Amino acid sequence: MNQEEAPLFEALCFHKDQNRGNYHVPGHKQGKAFDPLGRELFGDLLTIDLTEIAALDDLHQPEGVIRQAQELAAAAFGADRTFFLVGGSTAGNISLILAACQPGDQLIIHRASHQSVFNGCHLAGVRPVFLSGRGDVPLGGEITVEDLEEAILRHPGVKGVFLTSPDYFGRLQPISQLAKICHRHGLPLMVDEAHGAHFQFHPHLPPPALTQGADGVVQSTHKMLTAMTMGSMLHLKGSRLDRNRVAKGLGMIQSSSPSYPLMASLDLARRLMATGGQKELQKTLHQASLIREQVAGMRHLQEEVQPEGDPLKLNIRADRRISGYKMLKWLEKQGIDPELADHEKVLFVLSPGMEGEESVRLIEALHRLDQAIPGWEEDPRQPVPDIPVLSESHLSWDRLRSVAGETVSLPQAEGRMAAEMVVPYPPGVPSVLPGEMLSAEQIRHILHTLDKGGRVRGLTPGFPPGLHVIK
């Protein structure tokens, strides 16, 4: 296939130049009616903000340029079939679960998954089995072959396995080994690879999940590549997942009026990577190396290295007990916006859009932070909540929809069963799931996050905040 082509984008440009009579939605008529000040910024984009007229195909039944664009993407990313997503990786994660499971089925879920995976279980009526990794990190580190094998054997009717790799911080799971376990038991392996869309395009990056045996992979093309925000892709390989069921799920989850500029940005992101991705990523890897050289020489800051992890994720922590939230606030006042922080570190995302001057700017800010650290008071130690390696909800998630609940203050929730997810965002990984009994450690962890300026979804306003629990 000719990866120089961008069939969807080219069709939009051709249509724009035809000066055709526009008697269809959207109502702004390619930007003719729009806020005057906004038109200065949106004007060019509005000319290709179109709808499913004949020449522009239909995302939900692609037969023309959208189908061609998706086929080019499948070839570039190593998939048998690729679907464009206009609802982010959230839509892809949910549709995979809908395709793999019937109501009442069990599905092994990585406990450190994004909230969309758990929402997918709710929508599908799935009874999740939670599998955590080993290691002294929140919600566990690496998932072992032995733990996955035990989870499958203890739940013989399970319909599949859904893992996250890499996570927000660039940590990877041993996908190749875990895929072999799944396939030996006849199960599909689904991977939320939202942060790994770039892996395919440079030999110094980790291998993508599709090359390691994953059957269904969801990628946020907008995160580490160059698509517009919400632009993502779902890739299928092999026959363990029914493509028609995946398409049907996407038809229910995604908008019936998808954004054409958003889909065209997926087409263009693929073309950029397929034709010059290695060169673009090599420049980024070089900038990352320069930043790391400077960090290595600092006295009070250090990189938290992820073994064999994503080199484009830079995790910085202090040599003293200084929270990442405190460092993030300080950096924001310096005009530097990191991706996120947690109790220990602050995360910087390095991607192809980063120019050399941005590397210099970050290095200079980190040097100033390094000089400031000695004058800061240390934060109290924050223990990691204990999460079992293998667990299930105390109530089926179907029952959770109908049982009565009440709202209590967070400190009063110890020993109570959560009725809602509690989700620090970002990264969007629930610290508490519906049906889990809340521990004192979990409550302290949430309160500490709030106290340090972190954002947490699923709580009710107030001081202290409230939480919805089973009555």
PDB file of N, CA and C in Angstrom, residues 127-178:
ATOM      1  N   ARG A 127     -18.838  -9.705  34.998  1.00  0.00           N
ATOM      2  CA  ARG A 127     -18.362  -9.896  36.375  1.00  0.00           C
ATOM      3  C   ARG A 127     -16.837  -9.909  36.337  1.00  0.00           C
ATOM      4  N   PRO A 128     -16.190  -8.790  36.657  1.00  0.00           N
ATOM      5  CA  PRO A 128     -14.730  -8.721  36.508  1.00  0.00           C
ATOM      6  C   PRO A 128     -13.993  -9.482  37.604  1.00  0.00           C
ATOM      7  N   VAL A 129     -12.868 -10.063  37.203  1.00  0.00           N
ATOM      8  CA  VAL A 129     -11.887 -10.635  38.128  1.00  0.00           C
ATOM      9  C   VAL A 129     -10.672  -9.724  38.070  1.00  0.00           C
ATOM     10  N   PHE A 130     -10.263  -9.171  39.226  1.00  0.00           N
ATOM     11  CA  PHE A 130      -9.216  -8.167  39.247  1.00  0.00           C
ATOM     12  C   PHE A 130      -7.861  -8.825  39.485  1.00  0.00           C
ATOM     13  N   LEU A 131      -6.897  -8.500  38.619  1.00  0.00           N
ATOM     14  CA  LEU A 131      -5.547  -9.038  38.721  1.00  0.00           C
ATOM     15  C   LEU A 131      -4.565  -7.880  38.860  1.00  0.00           C
ATOM     16  N   SER A 132      -3.829  -7.871  39.970  1.00  0.00           N
ATOM     17  CA  SER A 132      -2.844  -6.818  40.218  1.00  0.00           C
ATOM     18  C   SER A 132      -1.440  -7.330  39.951  1.00  0.00           C
ATOM     19  N   GLY A 133      -0.544  -6.396  39.677  1.00  0.00           N
ATOM     20  CA  GLY A 133       0.850  -6.756  39.506  1.00  0.00           C
ATOM     21  C   GLY A 133       1.565  -6.864  40.842  1.00  0.00           C
ATOM     22  N   ARG A 134       2.778  -7.353  40.779  1.00  0.00           N
ATOM     23  CA  ARG A 134       3.626  -7.463  41.964  1.00  0.00           C
ATOM     24  C   ARG A 134       4.502  -6.219  42.072  1.00  0.00           C
ATOM     25  N   GLY A 135       4.912  -5.896  43.276  1.00  0.00           N
ATOM     26  CA  GLY A 135       5.825  -4.780  43.465  1.00  0.00           C
ATOM     27  C   GLY A 135       5.228  -3.692  44.311  1.00  0.00           C
ATOM     28  N   ASP A 136       6.097  -2.907  44.942  1.00  0.00           N
ATOM     29  CA  ASP A 136       5.678  -1.882  45.889  1.00  0.00           C
ATOM     30  C   ASP A 136       5.373  -0.574  45.169  1.00  0.00           C
ATOM     31  N   VAL A 137       4.391  -0.635  44.265  1.00  0.00           N
ATOM     32  CA  VAL A 137       3.911   0.570  43.578  1.00  0.00           C
ATOM     33  C   VAL A 137       2.387   0.540  43.657  1.00  0.00           C
ATOM     34  N   PRO A 138       1.723   1.699  43.565  1.00  0.00           N
ATOM     35  CA  PRO A 138       0.257   1.705  43.639  1.00  0.00           C
ATOM     36  C   PRO A 138      -0.369   0.753  42.633  1.00  0.00           C
ATOM     37  N   LEU A 139      -1.233  -0.129  43.119  1.00  0.00           N
ATOM     38  CA  LEU A 139      -1.961  -1.110  42.318  1.00  0.00           C
ATOM     39  C   LEU A 139      -1.049  -2.146  41.675  1.00  0.00           C
ATOM     40  N   GLY A 140       0.210  -2.210  42.118  1.00  0.00           N
ATOM     41  CA  GLY A 140       1.091  -3.266  41.672  1.00  0.00           C
ATOM     42  C   GLY A 140       1.848  -2.936  40.406  1.00  0.00           C
ATOM     43  N   GLY A 141       2.947  -3.652  40.211  1.00  0.00           N
ATOM     44  CA  GLY A 141       3.795  -3.446  39.044  1.00  0.00           C
ATOM     45  C   GLY A 141       3.555  -4.502  37.984  1.00  0.00           C
ATOM     46  N   GLU A 142       4.503  -5.427  37.841  1.00  0.00           N
ATOM     47  CA  GLU A 142       4.436  -6.406  36.761  1.00  0.00           C
ATOM     48  C   GLU A 142       3.504  -7.560  37.093  1.00  0.00           C
ATOM     49  N   ILE A 143       2.685  -7.926  36.128  1.00  0.00           N
ATOM     50  CA  ILE A 143       1.841  -9.112  36.239  1.00  0.00           C
ATOM     51  C   ILE A 143       2.669 -10.324  35.833  1.00  0.00           C
ATOM     52  N   THR A 144       2.683 -11.335  36.672  1.00  0.00           N
ATOM     53  CA  THR A 144       3.506 -12.509  36.393  1.00  0.00           C
ATOM     54  C   THR A 144       2.703 -13.566  35.650  1.00  0.00           C
ATOM     55  N   VAL A 145       3.442 -14.422  34.952  1.00  0.00           N
ATOM     56  CA  VAL A 145       2.826 -15.540  34.244  1.00  0.00           C
ATOM     57  C   VAL A 145       2.090 -16.445  35.230  1.00  0.00           C
ATOM     58  N   GLU A 146       2.707 -16.667  36.397  1.00  0.00           N
ATOM     59  CA  GLU A 146       2.115 -17.556  37.396  1.00  0.00           C
ATOM     60  C   GLU A 146       0.790 -17.006  37.913  1.00  0.00           C
ATOM     61  N   ASP A 147       0.735 -15.694  38.157  1.00  0.00           N
ATOM     62  CA  ASP A 147      -0.507 -15.104  38.669  1.00  0.00           C
ATOM     63  C   ASP A 147      -1.617 -15.152  37.622  1.00  0.00           C
ATOM     64  N   LEU A 148      -1.272 -14.901  36.359  1.00  0.00           N
ATOM     65  CA  LEU A 148      -2.293 -14.967  35.312  1.00  0.00           C
ATOM     66  C   LEU A 148      -2.794 -16.398  35.157  1.00  0.00           C
ATOM     67  N   GLU A 149      -1.891 -17.350  35.185  1.00  0.00           N
ATOM     68  CA  GLU A 149      -2.285 -18.765  35.071  1.00  0.00           C
ATOM     69  C   GLU A 149      -3.241 -19.147  36.200  1.00  0.00           C
ATOM     70  N   GLU A 150      -2.912 -18.722  37.424  1.00  0.00           N
ATOM     71  CA  GLU A 150      -3.762 -19.039  38.563  1.00  0.00           C
ATOM     72  C   GLU A 150      -5.139 -18.404  38.405  1.00  0.00           C
ATOM     73  N   ALA A 151      -5.177 -17.150  37.937  1.00  0.00           N
ATOM     74  CA  ALA A 151      -6.465 -16.468  37.754  1.00  0.00           C
ATOM     75  C   ALA A 151      -7.335 -17.213  36.752  1.00  0.00           C
ATOM     76  N   ILE A 152      -6.741 -17.697  35.665  1.00  0.00           N
ATOM     77  CA  ILE A 152      -7.512 -18.414  34.638  1.00  0.00           C
ATOM     78  C   ILE A 152      -8.006 -19.752  35.185  1.00  0.00           C
ATOM     79  N   LEU A 153      -7.146 -20.460  35.907  1.00  0.00           N
ATOM     80  CA  LEU A 153      -7.526 -21.770  36.431  1.00  0.00           C
ATOM     81  C   LEU A 153      -8.617 -21.658  37.495  1.00  0.00           C
ATOM     82  N   ARG A 154      -8.576 -20.572  38.286  1.00  0.00           N
ATOM     83  CA  ARG A 154      -9.571 -20.389  39.336  1.00  0.00           C
ATOM     84  C   ARG A 154     -10.909 -19.910  38.781  1.00  0.00           C
ATOM     85  N   HIS A 155     -10.918 -19.470  37.535  1.00  0.00           N
ATOM     86  CA  HIS A 155     -12.155 -18.978  36.911  1.00  0.00           C
ATOM     87  C   HIS A 155     -12.257 -19.606  35.522  1.00  0.00           C
ATOM     88  N   PRO A 156     -12.601 -20.889  35.455  1.00  0.00           N
ATOM     89  CA  PRO A 156     -12.528 -21.637  34.197  1.00  0.00           C
ATOM     90  C   PRO A 156     -13.455 -21.137  33.096  1.00  0.00           C
ATOM     91  N   GLY A 157     -14.480 -20.377  33.439  1.00  0.00           N
ATOM     92  CA  GLY A 157     -15.389 -19.886  32.404  1.00  0.00           C
ATOM     93  C   GLY A 157     -15.048 -18.510  31.885  1.00  0.00           C
ATOM     94  N   VAL A 158     -13.905 -17.968  32.290  1.00  0.00           N
ATOM     95  CA  VAL A 158     -13.550 -16.598  31.929  1.00  0.00           C
ATOM     96  C   VAL A 158     -13.461 -16.464  30.404  1.00  0.00           C
ATOM     97  N   LYS A 159     -13.833 -15.295  29.885  1.00  0.00           N
ATOM     98  CA  LYS A 159     -13.936 -15.093  28.438  1.00  0.00           C
ATOM     99  C   LYS A 159     -12.750 -14.369  27.814  1.00  0.00           C
ATOM    100  N   GLY A 160     -11.828 -13.893  28.629  1.00  0.00           N
ATOM    101  CA  GLY A 160     -10.679 -13.197  28.073  1.00  0.00           C
ATOM    102  C   GLY A 160      -9.904 -12.475  29.149  1.00  0.00           C
ATOM    103  N   VAL A 161      -8.845 -11.793  28.722  1.00  0.00           N
ATOM    104  CA  VAL A 161      -7.965 -11.052  29.627  1.00  0.00           C
ATOM    105  C   VAL A 161      -7.754  -9.661  29.040  1.00  0.00           C
ATOM    106  N   PHE A 162      -7.849  -8.651  29.907  1.00  0.00           N
ATOM    107  CA  PHE A 162      -7.691  -7.251  29.466  1.00  0.00           C
ATOM    108  C   PHE A 162      -6.604  -6.607  30.330  1.00  0.00           C
ATOM    109  N   LEU A 163      -5.492  -6.244  29.688  1.00  0.00           N
ATOM    110  CA  LEU A 163      -4.337  -5.665  30.387  1.00  0.00           C
ATOM    111  C   LEU A 163      -4.063  -4.247  29.899  1.00  0.00           C
ATOM    112  N   THR A 164      -3.282  -3.520  30.691  1.00  0.00           N
ATOM    113  CA  THR A 164      -2.806  -2.194  30.314  1.00  0.00           C
ATOM    114  C   THR A 164      -1.283  -2.233  30.191  1.00  0.00           C
ATOM    115  N   SER A 165      -0.766  -1.836  29.035  1.00  0.00           N
ATOM    116  CA  SER A 165       0.680  -1.796  28.828  1.00  0.00           C
ATOM    117  C   SER A 165       0.979  -0.954  27.581  1.00  0.00           C
ATOM    118  N   PRO A 166       1.768   0.118  27.708  1.00  0.00           N
ATOM    119  CA  PRO A 166       2.374   0.634  28.935  1.00  0.00           C
ATOM    120  C   PRO A 166       1.346   1.401  29.763  1.00  0.00           C
ATOM    121  N   ASP A 167       1.721   1.676  31.027  1.00  0.00           N
ATOM    122  CA  ASP A 167       0.874   2.551  31.821  1.00  0.00           C
ATOM    123  C   ASP A 167       1.306   3.999  31.588  1.00  0.00           C
ATOM    124  N   TYR A 168       0.695   4.910  32.324  1.00  0.00           N
ATOM    125  CA  TYR A 168       0.961   6.337  32.129  1.00  0.00           C
ATOM    126  C   TYR A 168       2.444   6.658  32.274  1.00  0.00           C
ATOM    127  N   PHE A 169       3.127   5.931  33.184  1.00  0.00           N
ATOM    128  CA  PHE A 169       4.517   6.244  33.484  1.00  0.00           C
ATOM    129  C   PHE A 169       5.506   5.487  32.610  1.00  0.00           C
ATOM    130  N   GLY A 170       5.006   4.715  31.640  1.00  0.00           N
ATOM    131  CA  GLY A 170       5.885   4.006  30.718  1.00  0.00           C
ATOM    132  C   GLY A 170       6.235   2.595  31.137  1.00  0.00           C
ATOM    133  N   ARG A 171       5.633   2.102  32.242  1.00  0.00           N
ATOM    134  CA  ARG A 171       5.921   0.740  32.685  1.00  0.00           C
ATOM    135  C   ARG A 171       5.220  -0.266  31.772  1.00  0.00           C
ATOM    136  N   LEU A 172       5.918  -1.349  31.463  1.00  0.00           N
ATOM    137  CA  LEU A 172       5.429  -2.338  30.511  1.00  0.00           C
ATOM    138  C   LEU A 172       5.103  -3.660  31.197  1.00  0.00           C
ATOM    139  N   GLN A 173       4.173  -4.382  30.617  1.00  0.00           N
ATOM    140  CA  GLN A 173       3.889  -5.749  31.038  1.00  0.00           C
ATOM    141  C   GLN A 173       4.543  -6.728  30.053  1.00  0.00           C
ATOM    142  N   PRO A 174       4.861  -7.948  30.502  1.00  0.00           N
ATOM    143  CA  PRO A 174       5.469  -8.948  29.607  1.00  0.00           C
ATOM    144  C   PRO A 174       4.420  -9.546  28.663  1.00  0.00           C
ATOM    145  N   ILE A 175       3.984  -8.758  27.713  1.00  0.00           N
ATOM    146  CA  ILE A 175       2.847  -9.126  26.870  1.00  0.00           C
ATOM    147  C   ILE A 175       3.072 -10.448  26.144  1.00  0.00           C
ATOM    148  N   SER A 176       4.259 -10.667  25.618  1.00  0.00           N
ATOM    149  CA  SER A 176       4.520 -11.886  24.855  1.00  0.00           C
ATOM    150  C   SER A 176       4.292 -13.132  25.704  1.00  0.00           C
ATOM    151  N   GLN A 177       4.797 -13.127  26.934  1.00  0.00           N
ATOM    152  CA  GLN A 177       4.615 -14.281  27.818  1.00  0.00           C
ATOM    153  C   GLN A 177       3.161 -14.447  28.226  1.00  0.00           C
ATOM    154  N   LEU A 178       2.514 -13.337  28.530  1.00  0.00           N
ATOM    155  CA  LEU A 178       1.121 -13.402  28.973  1.00  0.00           C
ATOM    156  C   LEU A 178       0.191 -13.816  27.839  1.00  0.00           C
TER     157      LEU A 178
END
